[in-house]
Short mmCIF file of C-alpha atoms and ligand atoms in Angstrom, two decimals:
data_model
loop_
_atom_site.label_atom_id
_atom_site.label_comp_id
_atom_site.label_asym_id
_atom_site.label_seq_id
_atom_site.Cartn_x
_atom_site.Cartn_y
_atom_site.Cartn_z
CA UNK A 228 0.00 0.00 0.00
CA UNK A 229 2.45 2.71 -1.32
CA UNK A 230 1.16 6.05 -0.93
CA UNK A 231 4.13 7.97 -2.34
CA UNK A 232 2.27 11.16 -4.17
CA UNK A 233 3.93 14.23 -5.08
CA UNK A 234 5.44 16.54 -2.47
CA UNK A 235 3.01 19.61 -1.44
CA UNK A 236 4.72 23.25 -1.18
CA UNK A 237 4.58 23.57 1.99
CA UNK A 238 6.63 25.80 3.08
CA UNK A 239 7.75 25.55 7.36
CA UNK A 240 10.32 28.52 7.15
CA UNK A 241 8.19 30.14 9.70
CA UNK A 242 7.18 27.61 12.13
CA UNK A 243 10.97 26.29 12.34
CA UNK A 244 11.76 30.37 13.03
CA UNK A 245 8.94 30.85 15.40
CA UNK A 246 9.75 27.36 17.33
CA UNK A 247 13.53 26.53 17.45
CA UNK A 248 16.07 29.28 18.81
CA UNK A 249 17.84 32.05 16.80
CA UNK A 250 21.22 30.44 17.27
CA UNK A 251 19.62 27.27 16.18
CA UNK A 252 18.49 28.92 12.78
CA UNK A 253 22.11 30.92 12.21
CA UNK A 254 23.59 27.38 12.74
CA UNK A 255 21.03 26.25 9.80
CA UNK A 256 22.45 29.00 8.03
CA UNK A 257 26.37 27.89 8.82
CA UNK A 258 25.85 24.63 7.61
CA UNK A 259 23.56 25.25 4.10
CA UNK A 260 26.80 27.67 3.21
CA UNK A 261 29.33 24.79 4.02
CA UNK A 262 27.03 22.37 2.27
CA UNK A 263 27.14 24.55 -1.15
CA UNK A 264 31.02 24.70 -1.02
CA UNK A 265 31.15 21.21 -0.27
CA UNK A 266 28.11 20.46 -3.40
CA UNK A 267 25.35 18.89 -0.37
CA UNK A 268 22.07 19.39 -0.09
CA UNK A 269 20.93 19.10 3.30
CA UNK A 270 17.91 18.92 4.70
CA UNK A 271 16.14 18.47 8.34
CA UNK A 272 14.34 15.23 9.09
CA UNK A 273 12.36 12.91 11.69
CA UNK A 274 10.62 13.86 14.64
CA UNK A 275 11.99 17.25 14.84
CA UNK A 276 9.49 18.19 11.96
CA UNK A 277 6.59 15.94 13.21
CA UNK A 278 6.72 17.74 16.29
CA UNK A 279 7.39 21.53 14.60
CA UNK A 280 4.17 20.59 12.80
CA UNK A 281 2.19 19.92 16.11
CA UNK A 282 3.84 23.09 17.51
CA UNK A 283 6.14 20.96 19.94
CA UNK A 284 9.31 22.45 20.99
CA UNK A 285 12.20 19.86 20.10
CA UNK A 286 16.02 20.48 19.55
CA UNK A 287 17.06 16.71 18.27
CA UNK A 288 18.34 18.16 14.98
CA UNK A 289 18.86 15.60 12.45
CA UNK A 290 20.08 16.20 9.39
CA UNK A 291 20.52 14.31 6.10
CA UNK A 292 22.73 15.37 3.55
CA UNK A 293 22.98 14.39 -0.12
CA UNK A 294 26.39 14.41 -0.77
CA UNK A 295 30.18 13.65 1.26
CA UNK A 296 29.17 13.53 4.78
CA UNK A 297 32.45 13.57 6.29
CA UNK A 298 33.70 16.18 4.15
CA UNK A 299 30.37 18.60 4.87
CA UNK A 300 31.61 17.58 8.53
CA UNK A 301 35.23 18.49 8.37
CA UNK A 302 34.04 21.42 6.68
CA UNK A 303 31.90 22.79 9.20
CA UNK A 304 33.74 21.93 12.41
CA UNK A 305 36.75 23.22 10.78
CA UNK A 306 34.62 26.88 11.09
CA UNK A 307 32.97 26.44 13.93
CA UNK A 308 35.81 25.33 15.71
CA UNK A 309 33.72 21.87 17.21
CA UNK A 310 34.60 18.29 17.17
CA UNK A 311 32.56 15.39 15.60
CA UNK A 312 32.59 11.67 15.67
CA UNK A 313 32.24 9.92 12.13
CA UNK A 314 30.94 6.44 11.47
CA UNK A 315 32.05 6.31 7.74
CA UNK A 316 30.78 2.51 7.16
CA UNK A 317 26.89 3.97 8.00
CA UNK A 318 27.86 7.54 6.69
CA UNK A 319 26.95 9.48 9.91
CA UNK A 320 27.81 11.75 12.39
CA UNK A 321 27.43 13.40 15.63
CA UNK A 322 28.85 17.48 15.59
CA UNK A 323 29.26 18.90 18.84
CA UNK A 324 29.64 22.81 18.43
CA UNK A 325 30.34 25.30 21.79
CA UNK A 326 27.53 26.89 20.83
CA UNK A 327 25.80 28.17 23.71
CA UNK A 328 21.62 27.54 23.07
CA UNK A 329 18.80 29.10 25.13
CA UNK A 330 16.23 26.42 24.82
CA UNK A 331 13.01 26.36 26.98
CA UNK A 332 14.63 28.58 29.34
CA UNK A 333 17.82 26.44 29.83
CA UNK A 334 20.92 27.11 28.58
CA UNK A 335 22.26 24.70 26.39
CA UNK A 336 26.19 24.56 26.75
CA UNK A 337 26.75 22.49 23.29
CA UNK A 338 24.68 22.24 20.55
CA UNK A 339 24.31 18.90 19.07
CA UNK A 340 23.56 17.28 16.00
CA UNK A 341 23.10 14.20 14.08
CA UNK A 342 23.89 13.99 10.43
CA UNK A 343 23.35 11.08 8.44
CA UNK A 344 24.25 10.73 4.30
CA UNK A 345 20.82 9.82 2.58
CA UNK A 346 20.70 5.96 2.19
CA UNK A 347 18.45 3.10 1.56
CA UNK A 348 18.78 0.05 3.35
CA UNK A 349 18.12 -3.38 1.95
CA UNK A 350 16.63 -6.34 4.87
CA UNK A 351 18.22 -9.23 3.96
CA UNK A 352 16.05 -11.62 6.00
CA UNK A 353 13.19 -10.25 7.96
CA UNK A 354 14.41 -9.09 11.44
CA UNK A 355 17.45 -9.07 10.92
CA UNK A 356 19.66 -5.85 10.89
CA UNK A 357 19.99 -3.61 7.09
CA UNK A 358 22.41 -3.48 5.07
CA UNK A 359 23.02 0.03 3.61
CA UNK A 360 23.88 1.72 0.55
CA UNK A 361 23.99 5.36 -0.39
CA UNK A 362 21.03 7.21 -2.20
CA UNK A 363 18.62 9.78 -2.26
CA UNK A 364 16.26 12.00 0.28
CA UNK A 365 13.21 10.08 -1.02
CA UNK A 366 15.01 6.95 -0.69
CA UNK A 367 15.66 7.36 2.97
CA UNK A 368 12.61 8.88 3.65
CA UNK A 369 11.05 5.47 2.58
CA UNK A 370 13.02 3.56 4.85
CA UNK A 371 11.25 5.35 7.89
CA UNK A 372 8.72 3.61 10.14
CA UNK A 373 5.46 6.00 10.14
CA UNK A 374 4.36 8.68 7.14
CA UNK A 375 4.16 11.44 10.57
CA UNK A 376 8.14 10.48 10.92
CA UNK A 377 8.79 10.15 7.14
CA UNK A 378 8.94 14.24 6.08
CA UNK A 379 11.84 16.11 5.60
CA UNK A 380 12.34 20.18 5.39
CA UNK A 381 14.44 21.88 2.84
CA UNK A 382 17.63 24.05 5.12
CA UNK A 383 19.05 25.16 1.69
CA UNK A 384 18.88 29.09 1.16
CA UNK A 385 16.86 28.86 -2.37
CA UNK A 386 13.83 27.01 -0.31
CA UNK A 387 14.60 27.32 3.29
CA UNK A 388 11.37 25.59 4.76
CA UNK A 389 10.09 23.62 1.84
CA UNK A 390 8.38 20.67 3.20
CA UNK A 391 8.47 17.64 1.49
CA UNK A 392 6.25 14.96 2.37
CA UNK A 393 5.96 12.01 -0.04
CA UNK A 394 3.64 9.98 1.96
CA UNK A 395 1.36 12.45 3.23
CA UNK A 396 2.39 12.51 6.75
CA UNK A 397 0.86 15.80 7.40
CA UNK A 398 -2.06 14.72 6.67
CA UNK A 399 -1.87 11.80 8.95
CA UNK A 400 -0.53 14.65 11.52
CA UNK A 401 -4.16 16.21 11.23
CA UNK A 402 -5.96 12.72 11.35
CA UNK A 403 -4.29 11.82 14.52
CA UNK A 404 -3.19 8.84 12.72
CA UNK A 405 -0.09 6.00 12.71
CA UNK A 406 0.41 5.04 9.62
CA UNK A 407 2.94 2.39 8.14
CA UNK A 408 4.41 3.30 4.45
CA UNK A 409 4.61 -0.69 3.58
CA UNK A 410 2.90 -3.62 4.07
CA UNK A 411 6.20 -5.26 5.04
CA UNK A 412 6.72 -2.71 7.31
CA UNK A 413 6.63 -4.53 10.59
CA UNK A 414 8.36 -7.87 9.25
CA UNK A 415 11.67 -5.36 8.11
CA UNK A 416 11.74 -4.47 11.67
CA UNK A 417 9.16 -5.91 14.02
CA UNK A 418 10.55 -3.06 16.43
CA UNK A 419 8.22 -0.83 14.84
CA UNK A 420 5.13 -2.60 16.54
CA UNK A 421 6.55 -0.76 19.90
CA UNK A 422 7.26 2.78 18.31
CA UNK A 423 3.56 2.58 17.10
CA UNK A 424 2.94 2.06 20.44
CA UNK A 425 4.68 4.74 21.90
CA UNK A 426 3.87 7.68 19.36
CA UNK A 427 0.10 6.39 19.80
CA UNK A 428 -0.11 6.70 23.17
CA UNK A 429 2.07 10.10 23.50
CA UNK A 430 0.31 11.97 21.08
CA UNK A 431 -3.22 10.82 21.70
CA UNK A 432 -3.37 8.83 18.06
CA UNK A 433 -4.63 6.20 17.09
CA UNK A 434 -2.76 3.53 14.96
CA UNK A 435 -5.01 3.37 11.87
CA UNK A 436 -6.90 -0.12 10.74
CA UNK A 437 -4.48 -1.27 8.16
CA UNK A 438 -1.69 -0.80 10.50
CA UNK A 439 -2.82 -2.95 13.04
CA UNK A 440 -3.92 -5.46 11.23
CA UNK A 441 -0.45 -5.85 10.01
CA UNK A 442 1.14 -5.41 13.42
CA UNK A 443 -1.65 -8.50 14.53
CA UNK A 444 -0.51 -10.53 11.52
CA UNK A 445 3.24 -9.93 12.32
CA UNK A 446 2.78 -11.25 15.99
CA UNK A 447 0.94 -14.03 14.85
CA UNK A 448 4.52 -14.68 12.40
CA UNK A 449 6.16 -14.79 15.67
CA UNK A 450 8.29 -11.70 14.36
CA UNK A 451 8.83 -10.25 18.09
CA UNK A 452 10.36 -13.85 19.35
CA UNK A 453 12.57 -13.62 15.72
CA UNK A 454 13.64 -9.96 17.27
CA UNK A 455 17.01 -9.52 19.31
CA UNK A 456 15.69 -8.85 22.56
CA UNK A 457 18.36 -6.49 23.49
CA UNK A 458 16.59 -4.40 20.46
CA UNK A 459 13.35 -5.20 22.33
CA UNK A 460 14.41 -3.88 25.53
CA UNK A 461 15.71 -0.85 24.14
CA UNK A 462 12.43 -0.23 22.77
CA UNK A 463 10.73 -1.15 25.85
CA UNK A 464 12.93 1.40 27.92
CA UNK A 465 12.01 4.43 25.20
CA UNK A 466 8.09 3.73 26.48
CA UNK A 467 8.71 3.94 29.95
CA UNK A 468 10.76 7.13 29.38
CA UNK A 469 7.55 8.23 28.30
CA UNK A 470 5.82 11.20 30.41
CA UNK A 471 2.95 8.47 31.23
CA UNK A 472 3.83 5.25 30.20
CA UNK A 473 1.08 3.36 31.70
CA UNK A 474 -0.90 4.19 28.95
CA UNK A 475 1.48 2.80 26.50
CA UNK A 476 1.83 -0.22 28.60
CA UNK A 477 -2.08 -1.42 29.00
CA UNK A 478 -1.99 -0.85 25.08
CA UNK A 479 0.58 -3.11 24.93
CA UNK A 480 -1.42 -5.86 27.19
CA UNK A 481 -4.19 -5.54 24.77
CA UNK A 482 -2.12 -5.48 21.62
CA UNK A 483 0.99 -7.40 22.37
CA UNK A 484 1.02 -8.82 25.53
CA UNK A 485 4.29 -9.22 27.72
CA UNK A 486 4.52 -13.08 27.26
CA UNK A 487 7.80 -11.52 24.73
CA UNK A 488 9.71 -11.21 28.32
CA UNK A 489 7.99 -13.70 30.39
CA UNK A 490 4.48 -15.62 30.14
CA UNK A 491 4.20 -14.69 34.10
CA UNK A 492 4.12 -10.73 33.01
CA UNK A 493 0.81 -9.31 32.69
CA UNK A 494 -0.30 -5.45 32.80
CA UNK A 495 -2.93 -5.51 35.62
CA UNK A 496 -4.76 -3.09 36.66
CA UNK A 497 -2.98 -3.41 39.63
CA UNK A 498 0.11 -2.05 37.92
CA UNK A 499 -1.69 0.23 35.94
CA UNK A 500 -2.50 1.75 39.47
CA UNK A 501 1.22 1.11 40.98
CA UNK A 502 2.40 3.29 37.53
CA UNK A 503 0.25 5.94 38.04
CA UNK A 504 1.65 6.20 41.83
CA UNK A 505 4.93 6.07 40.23
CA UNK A 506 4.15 8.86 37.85
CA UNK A 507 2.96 11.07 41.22
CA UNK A 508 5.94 10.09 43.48
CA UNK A 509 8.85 11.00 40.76
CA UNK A 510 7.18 14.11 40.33
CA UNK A 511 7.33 14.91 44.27
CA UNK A 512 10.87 13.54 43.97
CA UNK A 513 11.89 15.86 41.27
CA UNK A 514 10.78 18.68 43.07
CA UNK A 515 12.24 17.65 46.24
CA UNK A 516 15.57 16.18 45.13
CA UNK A 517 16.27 18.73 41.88
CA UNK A 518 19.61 17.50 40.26
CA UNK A 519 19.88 14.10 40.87
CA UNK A 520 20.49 11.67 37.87
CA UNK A 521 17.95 9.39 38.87
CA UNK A 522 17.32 6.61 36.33
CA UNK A 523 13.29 6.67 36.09
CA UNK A 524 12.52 3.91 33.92
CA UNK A 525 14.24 1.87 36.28
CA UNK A 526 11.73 2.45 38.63
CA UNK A 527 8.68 1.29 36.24
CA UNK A 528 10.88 -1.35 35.00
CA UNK A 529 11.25 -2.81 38.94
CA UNK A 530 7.12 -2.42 38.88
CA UNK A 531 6.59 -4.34 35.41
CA UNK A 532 9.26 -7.23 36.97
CA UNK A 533 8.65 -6.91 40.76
CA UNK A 534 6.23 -10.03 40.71
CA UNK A 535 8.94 -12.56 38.75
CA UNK A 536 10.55 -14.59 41.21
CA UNK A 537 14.23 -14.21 41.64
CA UNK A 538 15.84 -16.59 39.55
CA UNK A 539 13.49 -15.74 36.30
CA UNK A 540 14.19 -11.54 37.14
CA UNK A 541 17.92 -12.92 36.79
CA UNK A 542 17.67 -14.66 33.58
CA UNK A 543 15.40 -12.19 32.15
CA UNK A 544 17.92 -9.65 32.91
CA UNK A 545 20.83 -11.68 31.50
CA UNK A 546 18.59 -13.07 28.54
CA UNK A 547 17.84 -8.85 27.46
CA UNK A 548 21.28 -7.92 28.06
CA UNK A 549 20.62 -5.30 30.73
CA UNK A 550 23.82 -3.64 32.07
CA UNK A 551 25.40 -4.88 35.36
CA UNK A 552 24.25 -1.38 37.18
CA UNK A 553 20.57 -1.95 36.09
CA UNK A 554 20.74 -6.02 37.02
CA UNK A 555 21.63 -4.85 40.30
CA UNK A 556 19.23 -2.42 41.26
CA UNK A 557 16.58 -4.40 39.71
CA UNK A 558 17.27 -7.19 41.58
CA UNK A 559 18.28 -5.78 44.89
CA UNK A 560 14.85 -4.73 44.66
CA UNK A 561 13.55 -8.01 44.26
CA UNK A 562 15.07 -9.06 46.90
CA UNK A 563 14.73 -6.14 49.32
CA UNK A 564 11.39 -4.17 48.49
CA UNK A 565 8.84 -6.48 50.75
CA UNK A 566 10.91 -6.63 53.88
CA UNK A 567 11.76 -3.37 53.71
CA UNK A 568 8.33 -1.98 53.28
CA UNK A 569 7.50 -4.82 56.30
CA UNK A 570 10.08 -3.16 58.34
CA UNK A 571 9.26 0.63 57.77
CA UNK A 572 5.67 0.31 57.97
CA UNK A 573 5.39 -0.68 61.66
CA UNK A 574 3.91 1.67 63.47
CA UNK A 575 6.46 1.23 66.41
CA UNK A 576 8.90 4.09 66.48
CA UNK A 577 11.62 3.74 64.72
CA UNK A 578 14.97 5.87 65.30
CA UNK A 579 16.61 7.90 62.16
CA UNK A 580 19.74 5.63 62.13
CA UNK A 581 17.37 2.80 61.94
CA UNK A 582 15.72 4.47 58.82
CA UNK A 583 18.93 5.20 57.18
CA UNK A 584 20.14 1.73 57.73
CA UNK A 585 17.46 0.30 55.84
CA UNK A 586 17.29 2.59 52.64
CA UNK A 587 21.02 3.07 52.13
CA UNK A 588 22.11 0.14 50.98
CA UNK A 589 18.67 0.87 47.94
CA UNK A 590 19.53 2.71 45.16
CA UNK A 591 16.73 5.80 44.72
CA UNK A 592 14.76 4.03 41.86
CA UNK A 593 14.05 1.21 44.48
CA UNK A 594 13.38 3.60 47.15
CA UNK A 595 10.74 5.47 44.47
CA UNK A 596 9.32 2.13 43.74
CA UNK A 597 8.74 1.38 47.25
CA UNK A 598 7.15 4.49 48.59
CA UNK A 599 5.59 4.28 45.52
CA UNK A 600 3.31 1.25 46.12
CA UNK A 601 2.60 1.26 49.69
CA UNK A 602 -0.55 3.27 51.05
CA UNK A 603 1.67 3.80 54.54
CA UNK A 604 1.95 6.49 55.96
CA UNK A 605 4.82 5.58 58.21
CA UNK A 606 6.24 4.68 54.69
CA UNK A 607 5.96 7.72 53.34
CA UNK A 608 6.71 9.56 56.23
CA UNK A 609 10.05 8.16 57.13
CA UNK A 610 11.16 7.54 53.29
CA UNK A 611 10.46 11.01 53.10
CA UNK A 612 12.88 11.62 56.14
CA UNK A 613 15.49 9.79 54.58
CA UNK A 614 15.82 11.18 51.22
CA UNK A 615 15.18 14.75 52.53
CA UNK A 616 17.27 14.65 56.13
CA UNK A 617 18.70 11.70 56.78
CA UNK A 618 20.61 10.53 53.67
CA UNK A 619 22.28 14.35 53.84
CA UNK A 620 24.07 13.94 56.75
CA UNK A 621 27.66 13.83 56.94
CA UNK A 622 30.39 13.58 59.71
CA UNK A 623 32.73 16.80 59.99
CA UNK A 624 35.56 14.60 60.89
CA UNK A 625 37.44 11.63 58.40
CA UNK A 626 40.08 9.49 58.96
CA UNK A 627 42.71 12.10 59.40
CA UNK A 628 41.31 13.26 62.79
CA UNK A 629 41.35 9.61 63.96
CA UNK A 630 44.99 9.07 63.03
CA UNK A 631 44.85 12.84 65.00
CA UNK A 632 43.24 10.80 68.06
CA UNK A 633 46.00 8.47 67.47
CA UNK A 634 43.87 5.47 66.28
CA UNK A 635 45.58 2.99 64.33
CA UNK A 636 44.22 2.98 60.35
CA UNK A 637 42.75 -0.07 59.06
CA UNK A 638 38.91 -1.93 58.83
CA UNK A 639 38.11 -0.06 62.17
CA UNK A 640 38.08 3.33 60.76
CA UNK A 641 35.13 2.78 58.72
CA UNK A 642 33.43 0.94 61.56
CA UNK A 643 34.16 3.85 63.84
CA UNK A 644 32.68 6.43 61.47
CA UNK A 645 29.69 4.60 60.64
CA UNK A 646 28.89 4.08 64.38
CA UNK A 647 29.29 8.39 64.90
CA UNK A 648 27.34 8.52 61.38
CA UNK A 649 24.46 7.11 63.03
CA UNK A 650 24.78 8.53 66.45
CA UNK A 651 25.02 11.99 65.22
CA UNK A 652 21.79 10.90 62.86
CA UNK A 653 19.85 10.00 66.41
CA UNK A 654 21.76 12.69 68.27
CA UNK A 655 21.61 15.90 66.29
CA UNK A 656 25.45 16.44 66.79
CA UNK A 657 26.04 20.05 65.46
CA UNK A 658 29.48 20.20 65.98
CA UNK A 659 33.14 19.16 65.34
CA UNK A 660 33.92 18.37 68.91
CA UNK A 661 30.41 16.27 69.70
CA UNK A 662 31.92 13.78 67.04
CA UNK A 663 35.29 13.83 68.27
CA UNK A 664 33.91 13.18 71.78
CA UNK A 665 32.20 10.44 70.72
CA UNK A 666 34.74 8.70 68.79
CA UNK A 667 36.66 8.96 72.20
CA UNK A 668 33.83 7.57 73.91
CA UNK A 669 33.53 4.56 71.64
CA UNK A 670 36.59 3.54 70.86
CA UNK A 671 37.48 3.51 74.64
CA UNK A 672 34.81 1.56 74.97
CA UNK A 673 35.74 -1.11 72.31
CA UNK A 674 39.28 -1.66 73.62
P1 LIG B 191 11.46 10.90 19.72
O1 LIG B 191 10.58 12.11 19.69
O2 LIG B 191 11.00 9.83 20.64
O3 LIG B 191 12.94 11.18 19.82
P2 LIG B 191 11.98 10.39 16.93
O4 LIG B 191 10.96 10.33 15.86
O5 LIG B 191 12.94 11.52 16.94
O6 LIG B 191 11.21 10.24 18.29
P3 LIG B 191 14.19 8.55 16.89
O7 LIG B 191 14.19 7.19 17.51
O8 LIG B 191 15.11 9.59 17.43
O9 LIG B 191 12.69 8.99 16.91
O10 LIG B 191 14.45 8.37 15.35
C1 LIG B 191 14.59 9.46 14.46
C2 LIG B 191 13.92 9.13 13.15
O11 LIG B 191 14.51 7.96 12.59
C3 LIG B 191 12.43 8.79 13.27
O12 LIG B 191 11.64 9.96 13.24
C4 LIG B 191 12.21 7.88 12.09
O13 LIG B 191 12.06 8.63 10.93
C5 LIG B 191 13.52 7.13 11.98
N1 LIG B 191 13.50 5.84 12.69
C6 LIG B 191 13.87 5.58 13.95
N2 LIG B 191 13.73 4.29 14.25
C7 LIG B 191 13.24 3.69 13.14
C8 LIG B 191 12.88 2.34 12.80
N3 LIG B 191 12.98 1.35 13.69
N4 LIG B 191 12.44 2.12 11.55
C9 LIG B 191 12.35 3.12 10.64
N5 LIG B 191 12.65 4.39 10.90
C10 LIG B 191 13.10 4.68 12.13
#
């Protein structure tokens, strides 16, 4: 079903203007005057239009260039004085340029962007990974997954703006509609069936009959199970990046189902109800705790695997090729989240060094999930506690003032300070000298 009809002209020149920054646009400028010296035509693709079309601030600029890639490259770092990182076998590359870019109010130190040589790609078997050769912009636009990802926009001077839009993906754009651009689609990359998904669910569309029915008949081929499930969970981790990826996720019970990771994984409503507390506690948490790097999928992944018993959580996490970081946390979670909840939910008092001794050995996204699903509210009070007070108190003194009490250096030292750690957490020690003191105290007392 090839709906490849003649490009509109449409010009964006003054939604891109009135949308991305004015350093953003000069940079346009830089690199349509390199691209003429260097005989490219370049021209902006992917989401960043889809989203300029729906009036959505994005700065992902990606840009594909007819023509020497690395030489358009050289070219333009060479001027702007930047550095870039080619990958000649797939003709791209990532420039990084000190520009400084005021986006959304935040000051963006580099400005980044992806360029990629137009190029075809031919699927050898379905599923399995392209192989590419070198063509045109309607080539590579016809390689793309949906007609709202498949437009491009002119950044040469003689038609700054010109959209071009072979498969009607604006119009798709105004139909609230995901649309495939082949009926092989889904078997050339069965990853597609989850970036349906996702745009679906984040921009309120709806993926369009035809569509489906192809995404049905490709599950029914078995094309997820023929699918490198490192590529799967890669795709899975985009949704929950998602601003609310429940949504995405009870689609995917309906339309997929989980049995791809484990026939014990279902989306209940349950979970649908544990994400949306997840969605409300990250957003306290960002607000509380600005500037840490926590990882939040990690916490919705924990939710989606929580119920697998430990050895399957281990093997799912070897068999998807998770990192050793994320194996960790997901299964110290596992292994940790019920007693700990157990132990923090009694209504008994419990003292702050208590607290801290239960949550710091949790990384945050386990600490999230937690809070997260319990209705407590000793829970929520004391993991509040920790993350706010507790787990930002530190000791004035270090090692050097025990050598300075003449302790001998070794295993003890760390015992030592962890025992003042959590008597100035129960005490309220506000000075130098209280910790000293009690050092004094305890390690009399432990001769
Ligand atoms: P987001 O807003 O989530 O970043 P995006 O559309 O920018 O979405 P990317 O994953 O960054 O998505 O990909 C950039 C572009 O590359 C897409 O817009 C699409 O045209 C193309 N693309 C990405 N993945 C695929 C795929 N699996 N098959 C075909 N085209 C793809």
């Amino acid at each position: 079903m090839k709906r490849t009809t003649t490009a509109k002209a449409v010009n964006i020149s003054a939604r891109l203007k009135g949308l991305l920054p004015r350093e953003v646009i000069r940079l346009f400028k830089l690199i349509d005057r390199i691209a003429q010296q260097n005989s490219c035509a370049v021209f902006l693709v992917g989401g960043l239009i889809r989203d300029i079309l729906l009036g959505v601030r994005n700065l992902d600029l990606d840009i594909l260039v007819e023509g020497d890639t690395p030489r358009l490259v050289k070219a333009l770092v060479k001027e702007a004085r930047g550095s870039y990182v080619l990958h000649k076998r797939f003709g791209t590359a990532v420039v990084t340029l000190p520009w400084p870019v005021r986006f959304k109010s935040t000051r963006l130190a580099n400005a980044k962007i992806d360029f990629a040589t137009a190029r075809k790609e031919i699927y050898k078997s379905p599923a399995a990974l392209p192989e590419v050769a070198f063509s045109t912009v309607r080539e590579d636009l016809s390689r793309r997954d949906f007609t709202i990802n498949a437009m491009a926009a002119s950044l040469m001077h003689k038609n700054f703006g010109q959209l071009i839009d072979f498969f009607n993906g604006r119009s798709d754009l105004a139909g609230k509609k995901i649309r495939i651009l082949h009926d092989k689609s889904f078997l050339d990359d069965p990853t597609r069936i989850f970036r349906a998904v996702r745009f679906e669910q984040r921009f309120n569309f709806k993926i369009e009959p035809h569509t489906e029915r192809l995404i049905k008949e490709a599950l029914k081929g078995k094309m997820i199970e023929r699918t490198s499930k490192a590529r799967l969970k890669d795709e899975l981790i985009l949704i929950l990046k998602e601003k609310d990826p429940g949504k995405a996720l009870s689609r995917m019970e309906n339309l997929i189902d989980f049995g791809f990771i484990h026939p014990k994984i279902h989306f209940t409503k349950g979970q649908e109800q544990l994400f949306s507390s997840i969605s409300k506690t990250v957003a306290w948490f960002k607000s509380v705790c600005e500037g840490k790097t926590t990882d939040i999928w990690l916490v919705y992944m924990m939710a989606l695997l929580g119920d697998l018993d430990m050895s399957t959580l281990e093997n799912v996490c070897r068999e998807f090729a998770f990192t050793k970081t994320e194996r960790t946390r997901l299964c110290s979670y596992r292994k940790n989240n019920l007693e700990v909840a157990k132990f923090l939910g009694r209504s008994k008092r419990l003292s702050p060094s208590e607290i801290f001794r239960q949550l710091k050995p949790l990384s945050d996204e386990a600490i999230l999930c937690i809070v997260a699903g319990s209705n407590s509210k000793y829970i929520k009070r004391r993991i509040a506690n920790f993350l706010l007070k507790y787990n930002k108190v530190s000791l004035k003194i270090s090692g050097k003032d025990l050598a300075g009490l003449g302790l001998k250096a070794g295993p003890e030292f760390k015992k030592i300070l962890t025992a003042a750690l959590y008597a100035k957490l129960d005490t309220g020690f506000r000075h130098k000298k209280q910790e000293l003191d009690f050092i004094k105290r305890f390690s009399a007392g432990h001769k």
